[in-house]
Coordinates of C-alpha atoms and ligand atoms in Angstrom, one line a residue:
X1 CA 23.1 23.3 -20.3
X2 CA 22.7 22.4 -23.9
X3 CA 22.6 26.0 -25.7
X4 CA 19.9 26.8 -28.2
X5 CA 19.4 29.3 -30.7
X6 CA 17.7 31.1 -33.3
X7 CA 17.9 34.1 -35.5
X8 CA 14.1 35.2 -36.1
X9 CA 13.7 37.8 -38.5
X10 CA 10.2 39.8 -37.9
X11 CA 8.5 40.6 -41.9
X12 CA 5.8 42.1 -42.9
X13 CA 4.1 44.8 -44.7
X14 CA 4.6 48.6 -43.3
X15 CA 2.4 48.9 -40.3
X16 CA 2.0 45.2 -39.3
X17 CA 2.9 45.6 -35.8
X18 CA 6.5 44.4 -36.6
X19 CA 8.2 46.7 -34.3
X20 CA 5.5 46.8 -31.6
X21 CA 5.7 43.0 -31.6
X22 CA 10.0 43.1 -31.4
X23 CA 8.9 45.8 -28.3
X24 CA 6.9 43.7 -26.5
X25 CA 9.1 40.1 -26.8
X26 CA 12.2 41.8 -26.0
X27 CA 10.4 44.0 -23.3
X28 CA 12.4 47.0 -24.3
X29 CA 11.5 50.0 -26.0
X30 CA 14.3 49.5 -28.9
X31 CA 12.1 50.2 -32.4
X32 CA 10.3 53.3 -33.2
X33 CA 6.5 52.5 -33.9
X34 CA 3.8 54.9 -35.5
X35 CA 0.5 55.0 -37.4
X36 CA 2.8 55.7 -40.4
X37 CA 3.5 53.2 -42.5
X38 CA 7.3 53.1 -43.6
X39 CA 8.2 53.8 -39.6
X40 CA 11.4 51.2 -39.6
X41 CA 14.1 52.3 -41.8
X42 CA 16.8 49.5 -41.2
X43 CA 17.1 46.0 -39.1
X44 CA 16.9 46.3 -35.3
X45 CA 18.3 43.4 -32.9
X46 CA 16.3 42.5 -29.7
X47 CA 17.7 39.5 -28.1
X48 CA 16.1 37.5 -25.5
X49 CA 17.4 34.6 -23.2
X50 CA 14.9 32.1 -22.2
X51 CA 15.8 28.8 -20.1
X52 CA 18.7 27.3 -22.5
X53 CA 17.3 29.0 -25.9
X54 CA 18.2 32.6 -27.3
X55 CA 16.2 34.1 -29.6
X56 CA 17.6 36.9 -31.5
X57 CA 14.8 38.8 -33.6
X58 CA 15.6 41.2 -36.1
X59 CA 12.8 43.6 -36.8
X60 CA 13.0 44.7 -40.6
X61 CA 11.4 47.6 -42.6
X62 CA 8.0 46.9 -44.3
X63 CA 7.8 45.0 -47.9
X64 CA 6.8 47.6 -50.3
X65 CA 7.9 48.6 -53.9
X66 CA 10.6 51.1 -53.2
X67 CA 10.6 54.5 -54.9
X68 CA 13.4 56.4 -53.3
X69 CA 17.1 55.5 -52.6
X70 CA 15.9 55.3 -48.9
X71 CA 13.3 53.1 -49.9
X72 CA 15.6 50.6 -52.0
X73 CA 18.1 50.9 -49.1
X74 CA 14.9 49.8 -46.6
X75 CA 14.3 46.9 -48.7
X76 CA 17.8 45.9 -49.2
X77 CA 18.0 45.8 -45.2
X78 CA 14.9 43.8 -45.4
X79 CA 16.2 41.4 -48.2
X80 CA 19.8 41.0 -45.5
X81 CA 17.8 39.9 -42.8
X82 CA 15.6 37.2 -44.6
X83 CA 18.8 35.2 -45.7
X84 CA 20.4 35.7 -42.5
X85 CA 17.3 34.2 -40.4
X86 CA 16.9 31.0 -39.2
X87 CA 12.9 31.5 -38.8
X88 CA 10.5 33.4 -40.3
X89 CA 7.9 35.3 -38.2
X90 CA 5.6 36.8 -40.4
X91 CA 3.6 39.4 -39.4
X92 CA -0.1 40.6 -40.6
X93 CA -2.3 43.1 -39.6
X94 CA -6.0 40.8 -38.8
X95 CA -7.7 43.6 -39.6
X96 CA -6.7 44.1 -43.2
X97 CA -7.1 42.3 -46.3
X98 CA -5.2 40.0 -48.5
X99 CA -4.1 41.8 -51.2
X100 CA -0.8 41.6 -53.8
X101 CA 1.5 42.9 -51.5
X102 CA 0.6 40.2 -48.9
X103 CA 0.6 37.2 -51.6
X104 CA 3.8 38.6 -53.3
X105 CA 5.6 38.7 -50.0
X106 CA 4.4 35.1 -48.9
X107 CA 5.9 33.6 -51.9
X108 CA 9.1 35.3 -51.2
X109 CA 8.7 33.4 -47.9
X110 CA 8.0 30.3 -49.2
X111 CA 10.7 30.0 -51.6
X112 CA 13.3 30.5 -48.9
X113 CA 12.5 27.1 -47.7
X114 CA 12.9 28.1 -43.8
X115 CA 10.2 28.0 -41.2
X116 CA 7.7 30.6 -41.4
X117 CA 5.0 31.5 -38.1
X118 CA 2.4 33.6 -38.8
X119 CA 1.5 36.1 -36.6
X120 CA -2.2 37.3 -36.6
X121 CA -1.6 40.8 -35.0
X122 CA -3.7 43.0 -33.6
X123 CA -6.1 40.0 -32.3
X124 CA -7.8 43.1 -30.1
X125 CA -9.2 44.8 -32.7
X126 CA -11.0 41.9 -35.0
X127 CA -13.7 39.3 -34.1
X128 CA -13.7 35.5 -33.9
X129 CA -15.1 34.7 -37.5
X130 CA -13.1 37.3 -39.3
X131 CA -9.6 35.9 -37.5
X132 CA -10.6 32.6 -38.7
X133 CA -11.0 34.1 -42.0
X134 CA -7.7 35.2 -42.2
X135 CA -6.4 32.5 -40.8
X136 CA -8.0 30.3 -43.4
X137 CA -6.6 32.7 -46.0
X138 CA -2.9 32.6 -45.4
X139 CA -2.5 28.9 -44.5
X140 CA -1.8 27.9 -47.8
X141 CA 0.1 30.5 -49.2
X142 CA 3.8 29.3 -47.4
X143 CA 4.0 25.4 -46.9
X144 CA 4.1 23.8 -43.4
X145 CA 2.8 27.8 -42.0
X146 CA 1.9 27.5 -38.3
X147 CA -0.3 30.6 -36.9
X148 CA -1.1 32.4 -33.7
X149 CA -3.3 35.1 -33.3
X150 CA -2.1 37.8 -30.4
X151 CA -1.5 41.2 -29.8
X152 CA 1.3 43.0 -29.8
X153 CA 0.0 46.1 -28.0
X154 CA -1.5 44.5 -25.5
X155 CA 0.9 40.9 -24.9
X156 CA -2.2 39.2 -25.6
X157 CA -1.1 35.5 -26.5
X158 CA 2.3 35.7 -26.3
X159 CA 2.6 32.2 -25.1
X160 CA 2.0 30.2 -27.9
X161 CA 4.3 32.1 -30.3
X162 CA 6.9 31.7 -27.8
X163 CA 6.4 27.8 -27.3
X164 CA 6.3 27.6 -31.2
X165 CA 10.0 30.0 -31.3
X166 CA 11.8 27.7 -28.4
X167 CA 10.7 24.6 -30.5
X168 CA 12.2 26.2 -33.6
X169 CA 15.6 27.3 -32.1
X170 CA 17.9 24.5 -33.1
X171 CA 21.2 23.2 -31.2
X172 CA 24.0 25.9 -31.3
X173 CA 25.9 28.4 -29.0
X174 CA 24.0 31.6 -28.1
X175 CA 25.5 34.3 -30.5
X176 CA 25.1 37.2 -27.9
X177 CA 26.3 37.8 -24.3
X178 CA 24.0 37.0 -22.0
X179 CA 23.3 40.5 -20.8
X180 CA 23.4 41.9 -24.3
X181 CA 19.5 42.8 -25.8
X182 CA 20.3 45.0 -28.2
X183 CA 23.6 45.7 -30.7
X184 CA 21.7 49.7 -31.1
X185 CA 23.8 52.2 -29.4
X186 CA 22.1 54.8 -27.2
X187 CA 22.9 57.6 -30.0
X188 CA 20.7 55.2 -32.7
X189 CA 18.1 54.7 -29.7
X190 CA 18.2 58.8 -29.5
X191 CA 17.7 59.0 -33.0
X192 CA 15.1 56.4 -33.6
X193 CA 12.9 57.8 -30.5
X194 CA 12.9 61.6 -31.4
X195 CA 11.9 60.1 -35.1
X196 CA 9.1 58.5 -33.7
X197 CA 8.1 62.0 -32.2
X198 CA 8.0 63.1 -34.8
X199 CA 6.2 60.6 -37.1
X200 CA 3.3 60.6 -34.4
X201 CA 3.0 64.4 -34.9
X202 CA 3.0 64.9 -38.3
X203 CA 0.7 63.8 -41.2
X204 CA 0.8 63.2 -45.3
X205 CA 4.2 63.4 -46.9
X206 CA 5.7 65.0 -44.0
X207 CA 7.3 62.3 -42.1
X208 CA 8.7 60.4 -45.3
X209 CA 10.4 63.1 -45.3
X210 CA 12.0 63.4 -42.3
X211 CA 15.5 62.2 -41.0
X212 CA 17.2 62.7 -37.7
X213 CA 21.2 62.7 -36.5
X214 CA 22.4 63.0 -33.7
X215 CA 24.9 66.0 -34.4
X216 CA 26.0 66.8 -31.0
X217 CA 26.3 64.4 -27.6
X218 CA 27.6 66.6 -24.5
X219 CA 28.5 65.0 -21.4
X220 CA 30.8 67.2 -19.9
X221 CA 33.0 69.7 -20.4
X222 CA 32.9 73.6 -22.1
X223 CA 29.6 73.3 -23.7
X224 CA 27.9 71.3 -20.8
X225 CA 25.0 73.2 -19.9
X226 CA 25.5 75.3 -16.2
X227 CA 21.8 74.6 -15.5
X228 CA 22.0 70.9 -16.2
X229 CA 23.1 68.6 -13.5
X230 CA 26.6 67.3 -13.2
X231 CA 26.3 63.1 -15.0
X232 CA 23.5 64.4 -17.4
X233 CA 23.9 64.5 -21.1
X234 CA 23.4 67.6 -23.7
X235 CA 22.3 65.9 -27.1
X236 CA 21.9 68.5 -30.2
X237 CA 19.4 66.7 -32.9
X238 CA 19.0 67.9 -36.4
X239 CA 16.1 67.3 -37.8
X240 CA 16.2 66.8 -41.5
X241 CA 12.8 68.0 -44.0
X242 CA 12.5 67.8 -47.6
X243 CA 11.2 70.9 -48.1
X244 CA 10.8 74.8 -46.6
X245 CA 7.5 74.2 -46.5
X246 CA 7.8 71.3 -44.4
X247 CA 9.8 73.0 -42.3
X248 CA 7.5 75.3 -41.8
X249 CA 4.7 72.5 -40.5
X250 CA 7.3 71.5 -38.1
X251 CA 7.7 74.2 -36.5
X252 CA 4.4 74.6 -36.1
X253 CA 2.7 77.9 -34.9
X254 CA 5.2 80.2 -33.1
X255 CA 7.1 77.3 -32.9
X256 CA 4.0 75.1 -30.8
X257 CA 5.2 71.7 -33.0
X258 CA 8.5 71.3 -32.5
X259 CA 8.3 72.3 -28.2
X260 CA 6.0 69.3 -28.1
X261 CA 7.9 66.9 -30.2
X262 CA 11.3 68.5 -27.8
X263 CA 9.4 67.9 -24.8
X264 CA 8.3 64.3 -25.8
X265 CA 11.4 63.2 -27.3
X266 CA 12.8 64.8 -24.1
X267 CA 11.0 62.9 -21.1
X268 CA 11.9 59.2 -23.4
X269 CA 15.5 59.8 -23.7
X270 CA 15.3 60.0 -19.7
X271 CA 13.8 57.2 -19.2
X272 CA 16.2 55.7 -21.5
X273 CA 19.5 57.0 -20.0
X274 CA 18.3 56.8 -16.7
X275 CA 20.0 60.4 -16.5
X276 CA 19.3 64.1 -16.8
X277 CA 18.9 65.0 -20.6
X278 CA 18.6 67.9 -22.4
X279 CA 17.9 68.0 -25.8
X280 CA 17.7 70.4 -28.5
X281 CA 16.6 69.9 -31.8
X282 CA 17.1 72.3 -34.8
X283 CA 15.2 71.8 -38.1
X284 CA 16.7 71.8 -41.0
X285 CA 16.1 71.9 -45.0
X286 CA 17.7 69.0 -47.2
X287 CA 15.9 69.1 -50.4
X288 CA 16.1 65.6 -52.0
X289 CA 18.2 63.9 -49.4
X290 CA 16.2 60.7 -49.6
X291 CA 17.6 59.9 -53.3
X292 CA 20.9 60.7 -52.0
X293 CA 23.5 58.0 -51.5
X294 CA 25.7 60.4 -49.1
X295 CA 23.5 61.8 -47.6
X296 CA 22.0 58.1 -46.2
X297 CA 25.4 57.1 -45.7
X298 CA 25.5 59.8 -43.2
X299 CA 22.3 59.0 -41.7
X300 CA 23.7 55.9 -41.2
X301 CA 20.6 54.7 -43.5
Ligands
GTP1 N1 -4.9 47.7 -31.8 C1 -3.6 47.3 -32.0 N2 -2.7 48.1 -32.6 C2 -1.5 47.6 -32.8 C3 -1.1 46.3 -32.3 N3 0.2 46.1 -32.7 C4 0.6 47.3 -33.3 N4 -0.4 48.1 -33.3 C5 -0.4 49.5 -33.9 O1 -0.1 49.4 -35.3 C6 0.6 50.6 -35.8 C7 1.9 50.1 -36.5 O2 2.7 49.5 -35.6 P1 4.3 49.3 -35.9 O3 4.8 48.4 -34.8 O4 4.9 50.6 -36.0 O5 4.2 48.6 -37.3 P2 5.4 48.1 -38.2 O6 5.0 46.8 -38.8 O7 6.7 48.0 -37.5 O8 5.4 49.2 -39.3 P3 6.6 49.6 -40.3 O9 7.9 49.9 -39.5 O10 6.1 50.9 -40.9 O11 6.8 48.6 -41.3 C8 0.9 51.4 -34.5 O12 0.0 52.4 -34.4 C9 0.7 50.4 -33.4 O13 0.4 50.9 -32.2 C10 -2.1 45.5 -31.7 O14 -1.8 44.4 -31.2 N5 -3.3 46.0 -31.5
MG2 MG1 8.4 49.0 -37.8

């Protein structure tokens, strides 16, 4: 077998679909994904092995003008992955419109020279004329641009984008063991998915705010919980907030919030382990941590 491959880097502005779309190829849940904008915070590998081609996307953070160390970090990561990649696939939203962020991005694209495919996401949600529309108004902005509208929600028209990714891999070994999908460890899976609990929860300024580490992972021993059955795990998340009074939101009334954001967080990281789980999350106050170097480099941000 002649090997193929391809590293595809997945761009686009916060709330695309970037990391539903790197979901749905890889068939994994591996990214977080939310109504938030600014949901990624740093590049997540999905591999996938199809016939003699591998295709190893990396989904990236949203383009955006950063305004916080966190942010610049975000973009930085981005910035990483676009000179890494072999392809571009570029991802809009065909609801929205094009506006500066969009054009500024493309010509970034362009003037990396590599392949670009456009993705027109969220197919399920626009008409006929008004994809056309779009269409029509990105195809000249990045030079040789091929497009497919799909949906990454729903794995409507996957087909196309996949025949147009297998013709783009070019002749080369396969960078990843075959059985590999994913370099994320199950703590950063942890960590992203309680996140994304959280994000879906809250509203406003609250989730730019927020920041989860894993601070404690308990298989077995002194601390393992009596009441948990033996092969589970005991994981201990902080929650990080910018503010008391963020904290307080959190928490919620007699602490309503935070139970359902346990409970949810909870019944995923089952289903991810594939073992009993307990978790526990304690919120805490960090005023500022977002503009602080340390503190990100702690995060692992
Ligand atoms: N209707 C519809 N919604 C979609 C589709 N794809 C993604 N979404 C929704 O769009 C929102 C943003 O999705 P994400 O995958 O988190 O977007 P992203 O581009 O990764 O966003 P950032 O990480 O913030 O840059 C979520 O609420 C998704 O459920 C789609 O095909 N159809
Ligand atoms: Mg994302």
């Amino acid at each position: 077998m002649v090997e193929r491959f391809a590293k595809v880097a997945i761009v686009g502005l916060p709330n695309a679909g970037k990391s539903t779309l790197l979901n749905t190829l890889v068939g994994e849940k591996l990214a977080a994904t939310s109504q938030m904008p600014q949901t990624t915070r740093g590049r997540i590998l999905g591999v996938v092995n199809r016939g003699e081609v591998q295709l190893a996307f990396l989904d990236t953070p949203g383009f955006h003008l950063p305004q916080h160390a966190l942010n610049r970090r975000m973009v930085e990561h981005l910035e990483a992955a676009l000179e890494e990649a072999d392809l571009l696939l570029w991802v809009v939203d065909a609801g929205g419109f094009l506006g500066p962020g969009e054009r500024s991005l493309a010509k970034r694209l362009a003037g990396l020279g590599k392949p670009v495919i456009l993705a027109l996401n969220k197919l399920d949600t626009v008409s006929r004329g008004r994809l056309m529309e779009r269409a029509v108004a990105h195809k000249d902005l990045v030079p040789g641009l091929e497009i497919v509208p799909l949906a990454a929600k729903t794995g409507q028209n996957l087909d196309p984008l996949w025949t147009l990714l297998s013709r783009g891999a070019g002749q080369g070994p396969w960078l990843f063991d075959a059985d590999l999908f994913t370099d994320q460890t199950e703590r950063q899976l942890a960590t992203e998915f309680i996140r994304e609990k959280v994000l879906r929860k809250t509203r406003e300024e609250v989730p730019h705010g927020v920041a989860v580490r894993v601070a404690r992972w308990i298989e077995e021993g002194q601390d393992y919980p009596e009441d948990l059955p033996p092969g589970g795990v005991l994981i201990e998340g902080e929650v990080l907030v910018e503010r008391a009074s963020h904290r307080k939101i959190l928490l919620g009334q007699g602490g309503e919030m935070i139970r359902d954001i346990r409970q949810s967080a909870q019944r995923e990281l089952r289903k991810l382990l594939q073992r009993p789980v307990r978790l526990e999350l304690f919120v805490k106050v960090d005023e500022g941590w977002r503009d602080r170097p340390d503190r990100l480099d702690r995060l692992g941000l």
